Short mmCIF file of C-alpha atoms and ligand atoms in Angstrom, two decimals:
data_model
loop_
_atom_site.label_atom_id
_atom_site.label_comp_id
_atom_site.label_asym_id
_atom_site.label_seq_id
_atom_site.Cartn_x
_atom_site.Cartn_y
_atom_site.Cartn_z
CA MET A 720 -17.36 38.66 -19.33
CA ASN A 721 -13.91 40.09 -18.71
CA PHE A 722 -13.67 43.53 -17.16
CA ARG A 723 -10.98 45.61 -18.88
CA VAL A 724 -8.99 48.08 -16.79
CA LEU A 725 -7.12 50.63 -18.93
CA HIS A 726 -4.40 52.41 -17.01
CA HIS A 727 -1.63 54.95 -17.55
CA ASN A 728 1.21 52.77 -18.87
CA ASN A 729 4.76 52.67 -17.47
CA CYS A 730 3.58 54.67 -14.49
CA PHE A 731 3.69 53.54 -10.85
CA ASP A 732 0.50 55.46 -9.97
CA GLY A 733 -1.22 54.04 -13.07
CA ALA A 734 -0.42 50.45 -12.03
CA CYS A 735 -1.38 51.08 -8.37
CA SER A 736 -4.64 52.71 -9.56
CA ALA A 737 -5.49 49.61 -11.63
CA ALA A 738 -4.74 47.36 -8.63
CA VAL A 739 -6.80 49.41 -6.15
CA PHE A 740 -9.69 49.82 -8.58
CA THR A 741 -9.79 46.03 -9.15
CA LYS A 742 -9.87 45.31 -5.41
CA PHE A 743 -12.62 47.90 -4.91
CA HIS A 744 -14.68 46.62 -7.83
CA ARG A 745 -14.34 42.97 -6.83
CA GLU A 746 -15.22 43.63 -3.17
CA VAL A 747 -17.99 46.22 -3.63
CA ILE A 748 -19.54 45.91 -7.10
CA GLY A 749 -18.66 42.40 -8.30
CA GLY A 750 -20.00 40.54 -11.30
CA ALA A 751 -16.81 40.40 -13.41
CA SER A 752 -15.53 36.93 -14.28
CA ALA A 753 -11.96 38.22 -14.63
CA TYR A 754 -10.02 41.50 -14.89
CA GLU A 755 -7.63 42.25 -17.73
CA TYR A 756 -5.16 45.14 -17.94
CA CYS A 757 -4.13 47.35 -20.80
CA GLY A 758 -1.66 50.26 -20.65
CA LEU A 759 -2.38 53.61 -22.34
CA ALA A 760 0.35 55.97 -23.53
CA HIS A 761 -0.03 59.64 -24.49
CA GLN A 762 -0.41 60.18 -28.23
CA PRO A 763 0.44 63.59 -29.62
CA GLY A 764 -2.75 65.56 -30.26
CA GLY A 765 -5.38 62.98 -31.05
CA ALA A 766 -8.11 61.49 -28.90
CA MET A 767 -8.06 57.82 -27.96
CA SER A 768 -9.14 55.25 -30.50
CA GLN A 769 -12.28 53.18 -29.83
CA ASP A 770 -10.21 50.02 -30.32
CA ILE A 771 -8.85 50.22 -26.79
CA PHE A 772 -12.16 49.15 -25.26
CA GLY A 773 -13.14 45.54 -24.65
CA PRO A 774 -16.58 44.06 -25.35
CA GLY A 775 -17.53 43.99 -21.65
CA GLU A 776 -17.21 46.74 -19.04
CA ASN A 777 -14.25 49.14 -19.25
CA ALA A 778 -12.55 51.37 -16.72
CA ILE A 779 -9.92 54.04 -17.38
CA VAL A 780 -7.75 54.97 -14.39
CA ASP A 781 -5.07 57.69 -14.11
CA PHE A 782 -5.61 58.63 -17.77
CA LYS A 783 -7.69 60.91 -19.96
CA TYR A 784 -11.47 60.93 -20.25
CA SER A 785 -13.30 59.31 -23.15
CA THR A 786 -16.84 60.11 -24.30
CA SER A 787 -17.24 56.53 -25.56
CA PRO A 788 -20.39 54.76 -24.26
CA LYS A 789 -18.11 51.76 -23.74
CA LEU A 790 -16.44 53.54 -20.80
CA THR A 791 -18.18 52.46 -17.59
CA TRP A 792 -15.80 53.68 -14.86
CA TRP A 793 -13.32 56.57 -14.95
CA PHE A 794 -10.95 58.06 -12.36
CA ASP A 795 -8.35 60.76 -13.04
CA HIS A 796 -6.45 63.50 -11.25
CA HIS A 797 -4.55 65.15 -14.13
CA GLU A 798 -5.29 68.79 -14.98
CA SER A 799 -5.01 67.72 -18.61
CA ALA A 800 -7.72 65.02 -18.32
CA PHE A 801 -9.83 66.42 -21.17
CA PHE A 802 -8.56 66.63 -24.75
CA THR A 803 -11.12 69.30 -25.69
CA PRO A 804 -13.62 71.65 -23.96
CA GLU A 805 -16.39 69.50 -25.51
CA MET A 806 -15.08 66.47 -23.65
CA ARG A 807 -15.16 68.39 -20.37
CA GLN A 808 -18.78 69.41 -21.11
CA HIS A 809 -19.65 65.78 -21.82
CA PHE A 810 -18.18 64.79 -18.45
CA GLU A 811 -19.97 67.63 -16.63
CA ALA A 812 -23.31 66.77 -18.25
CA GLY A 813 -22.90 63.24 -16.91
CA GLN A 814 -22.38 64.62 -13.39
CA ARG A 815 -25.68 66.55 -13.36
CA SER A 816 -28.70 65.00 -11.75
CA ASP A 817 -31.54 63.87 -13.92
CA GLU A 818 -35.01 64.90 -12.60
CA GLY A 819 -33.76 64.71 -9.03
CA HIS A 820 -31.95 61.40 -9.55
CA PRO A 821 -28.20 61.44 -9.70
CA GLY A 822 -27.11 60.55 -13.22
CA GLU A 823 -25.72 57.06 -13.74
CA ARG A 824 -22.36 58.47 -14.82
CA ALA A 825 -22.07 60.64 -11.68
CA ASN A 826 -21.53 57.44 -9.69
CA ARG A 827 -19.02 55.99 -12.12
CA HIS A 828 -16.91 58.90 -13.41
CA PHE A 829 -14.69 60.76 -10.96
CA PHE A 830 -12.27 63.63 -11.54
CA ASN A 831 -10.36 65.53 -8.87
CA PRO A 832 -7.19 67.41 -9.86
CA HIS A 833 -6.42 68.20 -6.20
CA TYR A 834 -5.33 64.61 -5.54
CA ILE A 835 -1.58 63.88 -5.54
CA SER A 836 -2.20 60.34 -6.85
CA CYS A 837 -5.08 58.71 -8.69
CA THR A 838 -4.62 55.69 -6.38
CA GLY A 839 -5.55 57.93 -3.42
CA LEU A 840 -8.58 59.28 -5.28
CA ILE A 841 -9.92 55.76 -5.98
CA ALA A 842 -9.43 54.65 -2.35
CA ASP A 843 -11.20 57.77 -1.00
CA ILE A 844 -14.15 57.53 -3.43
CA GLY A 845 -14.49 53.83 -2.64
CA ARG A 846 -14.61 54.58 1.08
CA ASP A 847 -16.69 57.79 1.09
CA ARG A 848 -19.19 56.98 -1.66
CA PHE A 849 -19.44 53.19 -1.52
CA GLY A 850 -18.58 52.34 2.10
CA TRP A 851 -15.54 50.31 1.03
CA ARG A 852 -12.76 49.64 3.53
CA PRO A 853 -9.41 49.82 1.71
CA ASP A 854 -7.68 47.84 4.49
CA GLY A 855 -4.04 46.83 4.15
CA LEU A 856 -3.33 49.36 1.41
CA GLU A 857 -1.66 52.01 3.60
CA ASP A 858 1.85 51.43 2.23
CA LEU A 859 0.65 51.34 -1.39
CA LEU A 860 -1.28 54.61 -0.95
CA LYS A 861 1.66 56.27 0.80
CA TRP A 862 4.10 55.39 -1.99
CA ALA A 863 1.71 56.29 -4.80
CA ASP A 864 1.62 59.82 -3.33
CA ILE A 865 5.38 60.03 -2.76
CA ILE A 866 6.29 58.78 -6.25
CA ASP A 867 3.55 60.42 -8.35
CA GLY A 868 3.91 63.70 -6.44
CA ALA A 869 7.76 63.53 -6.41
CA ARG A 870 7.50 64.16 -2.65
CA PHE A 871 10.78 62.55 -1.68
CA GLU A 872 12.26 63.60 1.61
CA ASN A 873 15.56 64.41 -0.08
CA ALA A 874 17.66 63.60 -3.15
CA GLU A 875 19.17 60.51 -1.46
CA ALA A 876 15.72 58.91 -1.13
CA ALA A 877 15.00 59.61 -4.82
CA VAL A 878 18.41 58.50 -6.14
CA GLU A 879 19.53 55.68 -3.81
CA MET A 880 16.06 54.04 -4.02
CA LYS A 881 16.52 52.12 -0.77
CA ALA A 882 12.77 51.63 -0.30
CA PRO A 883 11.49 48.49 -2.12
CA ALA A 884 8.60 50.56 -3.59
CA MET A 885 11.18 52.63 -5.51
CA LYS A 886 12.58 49.56 -7.27
CA VAL A 887 9.06 48.32 -8.08
CA ALA A 888 8.42 51.76 -9.62
CA MET A 889 11.67 51.48 -11.60
CA VAL A 890 10.68 48.14 -13.22
CA ILE A 891 7.19 49.47 -14.02
CA GLU A 892 8.50 52.71 -15.55
CA ASN A 893 10.98 50.80 -17.71
CA ALA A 894 8.81 47.84 -18.76
CA GLN A 895 9.11 47.32 -22.50
CA THR A 896 6.85 44.33 -23.10
CA SER A 897 3.07 44.58 -22.78
CA ASP A 898 2.76 41.41 -20.65
CA PHE A 899 4.90 42.60 -17.73
CA ILE A 900 2.79 45.29 -15.99
CA PRO A 901 -0.42 43.17 -16.16
CA ARG A 902 1.49 40.51 -14.18
CA VAL A 903 2.64 43.03 -11.55
CA ILE A 904 -0.74 44.76 -11.01
CA PRO A 905 -2.48 41.91 -9.12
CA LEU A 906 0.54 41.61 -6.80
CA LEU A 907 0.40 45.27 -5.74
CA THR A 908 -2.67 44.73 -3.52
CA SER A 909 -1.76 41.21 -2.39
CA MET A 910 1.83 41.38 -1.10
CA PRO A 911 4.36 43.90 0.29
CA PHE A 912 6.74 45.63 -2.16
CA ALA A 913 9.73 43.66 -0.81
CA GLU A 914 7.97 40.39 -1.66
CA ILE A 915 7.08 41.63 -5.17
CA LEU A 916 10.80 42.25 -5.77
CA GLU A 917 11.53 38.62 -4.82
CA GLN A 918 9.30 37.23 -7.61
CA PRO A 919 11.68 35.78 -10.21
CA PHE A 920 10.02 37.55 -13.18
CA VAL A 921 10.48 40.89 -11.36
CA ARG A 922 13.87 40.18 -9.81
CA GLU A 923 15.49 39.43 -13.18
CA ARG A 924 14.59 42.95 -14.36
CA VAL A 925 15.98 44.86 -11.38
CA ALA A 926 19.71 44.14 -11.83
CA PRO A 927 20.15 45.46 -15.42
CA LEU A 928 18.06 48.57 -14.69
CA TRP A 929 20.01 49.20 -11.51
CA GLU A 930 23.28 48.95 -13.41
CA ARG A 931 22.00 51.44 -15.99
CA HIS A 932 20.92 53.79 -13.19
CA GLU A 933 24.41 53.62 -11.63
CA LEU A 934 26.09 54.34 -14.99
CA SER A 935 23.81 57.29 -15.66
CA LYS A 936 24.46 58.63 -12.15
CA GLU A 937 28.22 58.42 -12.73
CA LEU A 938 27.90 60.16 -16.12
CA ILE A 939 25.92 63.02 -14.55
CA ARG A 940 28.52 63.29 -11.77
CA GLN A 941 31.26 63.70 -14.39
CA ARG A 942 29.40 66.17 -16.57
CA ALA A 943 27.51 68.35 -14.11
CA ASN A 944 28.98 71.56 -12.84
CA LEU A 945 27.51 73.96 -10.33
CA GLU A 946 28.02 77.70 -10.50
CA ASP A 947 25.90 80.40 -8.86
CA GLY A 948 23.11 78.00 -7.91
CA VAL A 949 22.74 76.57 -11.43
CA VAL A 950 23.87 73.07 -12.48
CA SER A 951 24.61 72.81 -16.17
CA LEU A 952 25.18 69.53 -17.91
CA GLU A 953 25.73 68.42 -21.51
CA ILE A 954 25.59 64.88 -22.93
CA LEU A 955 25.80 65.15 -26.71
CA ASP A 956 28.46 62.53 -27.48
CA ARG A 957 25.92 59.70 -27.02
CA GLU A 958 22.18 59.09 -27.11
CA THR A 959 20.33 59.52 -23.82
CA GLU A 960 16.67 58.49 -23.58
CA SER A 961 15.94 59.96 -20.19
CA LEU A 962 17.94 61.44 -17.35
CA ASN A 963 16.99 60.98 -13.71
CA LYS A 964 16.13 64.58 -12.87
CA PHE A 965 16.97 64.17 -9.17
CA VAL A 966 20.60 63.09 -9.62
CA PRO A 967 22.04 66.63 -10.06
CA TYR A 968 20.68 67.58 -6.62
CA TYR A 969 22.15 64.39 -5.15
CA PHE A 970 25.60 65.75 -6.01
CA TYR A 971 24.72 69.42 -5.53
CA PRO A 972 21.96 69.68 -2.89
CA GLU A 973 22.44 73.47 -2.70
CA ALA A 974 21.56 74.03 -6.39
CA THR A 975 18.32 75.81 -7.31
CA TYR A 976 18.13 74.94 -11.05
CA THR A 977 19.48 72.31 -13.44
CA ILE A 978 19.76 72.69 -17.18
CA ALA A 979 20.72 69.72 -19.36
CA VAL A 980 21.32 69.32 -23.09
CA THR A 981 20.88 65.76 -24.37
CA ARG A 982 20.05 64.04 -27.63
CA THR A 983 18.26 60.95 -28.97
CA LYS A 984 18.16 59.59 -32.52
CA THR A 985 15.35 61.99 -33.41
CA ARG A 986 15.97 65.19 -31.47
CA THR A 987 18.19 67.35 -29.32
CA LYS A 988 16.59 68.52 -26.11
CA ILE A 989 17.15 71.15 -23.45
CA SER A 990 15.57 70.26 -20.09
CA VAL A 991 15.34 72.90 -17.38
CA GLY A 992 14.20 72.13 -13.84
CA THR A 993 13.90 73.58 -10.34
CA SER A 994 15.13 71.64 -7.31
CA PRO A 995 12.12 70.02 -5.54
CA TRP A 996 13.98 70.65 -2.28
CA THR A 997 14.72 74.34 -2.70
CA GLN A 998 13.93 76.39 0.40
CA ARG A 999 13.22 79.41 -1.78
CA PRO A 1000 9.64 80.80 -1.67
CA VAL A 1001 7.78 80.34 -4.98
CA THR A 1002 7.83 84.12 -5.56
CA GLY A 1003 11.64 84.01 -5.68
CA LEU A 1004 11.76 81.37 -8.44
CA VAL A 1005 12.03 81.88 -12.18
CA ASN A 1006 9.01 80.65 -14.20
CA LEU A 1007 10.74 78.09 -16.42
CA SER A 1008 7.71 77.62 -18.66
CA GLU A 1009 8.06 81.29 -19.70
CA VAL A 1010 11.81 80.87 -20.25
CA CYS A 1011 11.26 77.84 -22.51
CA GLU A 1012 8.41 79.50 -24.41
CA ARG A 1013 10.80 82.30 -25.44
CA TYR A 1014 12.75 79.67 -27.39
CA GLY A 1015 9.79 77.71 -28.76
CA GLY A 1016 9.50 75.21 -25.88
CA GLY A 1017 7.10 74.91 -22.96
CA GLY A 1018 6.28 73.14 -19.71
CA HIS A 1019 5.26 74.11 -16.19
CA ALA A 1020 6.48 76.85 -13.87
CA ARG A 1021 9.02 74.53 -12.21
CA VAL A 1022 10.10 72.35 -15.21
CA GLY A 1023 10.32 73.01 -18.91
CA ALA A 1024 11.88 71.72 -22.12
CA ILE A 1025 12.83 72.88 -25.60
CA SER A 1026 13.21 70.46 -28.52
CA PHE A 1027 15.47 70.87 -31.55
CA GLY A 1028 16.17 68.70 -34.57
CA ALA A 1029 18.66 65.86 -34.15
CA GLU A 1030 21.23 67.85 -36.16
CA ASP A 1031 20.72 71.15 -34.33
CA THR A 1032 23.10 70.43 -31.46
CA GLU A 1033 25.05 73.69 -31.90
CA LYS A 1034 21.87 75.75 -31.82
CA ALA A 1035 20.70 73.90 -28.70
CA ARG A 1036 24.07 74.53 -27.00
CA ALA A 1037 23.86 78.24 -27.80
CA VAL A 1038 20.32 78.54 -26.42
CA ALA A 1039 21.28 76.53 -23.31
CA ALA A 1040 24.29 78.80 -22.73
CA GLU A 1041 22.00 81.85 -22.90
CA ILE A 1042 19.54 80.39 -20.40
CA VAL A 1043 22.35 79.31 -18.04
CA ALA A 1044 23.83 82.84 -18.16
CA ASP A 1045 20.41 84.41 -17.42
CA LEU A 1046 19.67 82.07 -14.52
CA ARG A 1047 23.14 82.58 -13.02
CA GLU A 1048 22.86 86.34 -13.39
CA GLY A 1049 19.51 86.20 -11.55
CA GLU A 1050 21.02 84.09 -8.78
CA ARG A 1051 23.96 86.50 -8.35
CA GLN A 1052 21.60 89.43 -7.95
CA ARG A 1053 19.71 87.82 -5.11
MN1 MN B 1302 -1.10 59.72 -11.62
#
């Protein structure tokens, strides 16, 4: 029977997790006739449907927990792994030992939010709990941590993408057909990143994405302006799906914050972020989640966003101008 591996879709760590889990399962557990891959995307609010599971064994990697009895293996490292407190209790009950015997689920379901990447978590559990030797995966594990943890040495590494792993991540993040990532996953544990990029079905996707990246970089260069440690940037005359959040620091490495106003067909969005390379101690940084919450948005301490209707561009501009003024004022008073 096929073994289904469900992974975080369009995510480098999700694909690497599926690859490393497969290698571990094949070498240590065995018994599957073949492995099939299926990407999972975040749905607003609701829990996952039961339809995602196959008739045989199922693993979820780098994605949320499910209480379904069809789930055999689970690995995740996201703080937000549980939709509800009841789901966390279900997981914890499975971890408790049963009359002195470790529960079945305790050896199949693993959660550790201290891991930078889920790929690293799977490799460590495989080694420490099952005696597996994840040989030859050093480069894969290194890049899963760098990319999922945004631990780039500097903005050049993040923006120029000279390392082959960065271009592999780019094609995975931008894959739009469901057959592409399942073809890449088996390659991740069987050949170096540079060789993956040479595969014709991968190579043909790099050039157009690279061109788009260059155009977006140039647009940010034209629009961004730095004043008092804050880069502000507005792209409202065209639709922008996503901006590379590292590019502003590529042009302005000394900036502490970036605030961008962009729009898509369905909404106008303010994105606020802190430079990952700031030398400033955490205590000297503004909590951007709090800033965004004041205007009906949210996020984390270092990055946040506020959404408006597609027509509310003027309102978004006014709010962005207020936030920019506050952040600049704060920077001047330092
Ligand atoms: Mn991850």
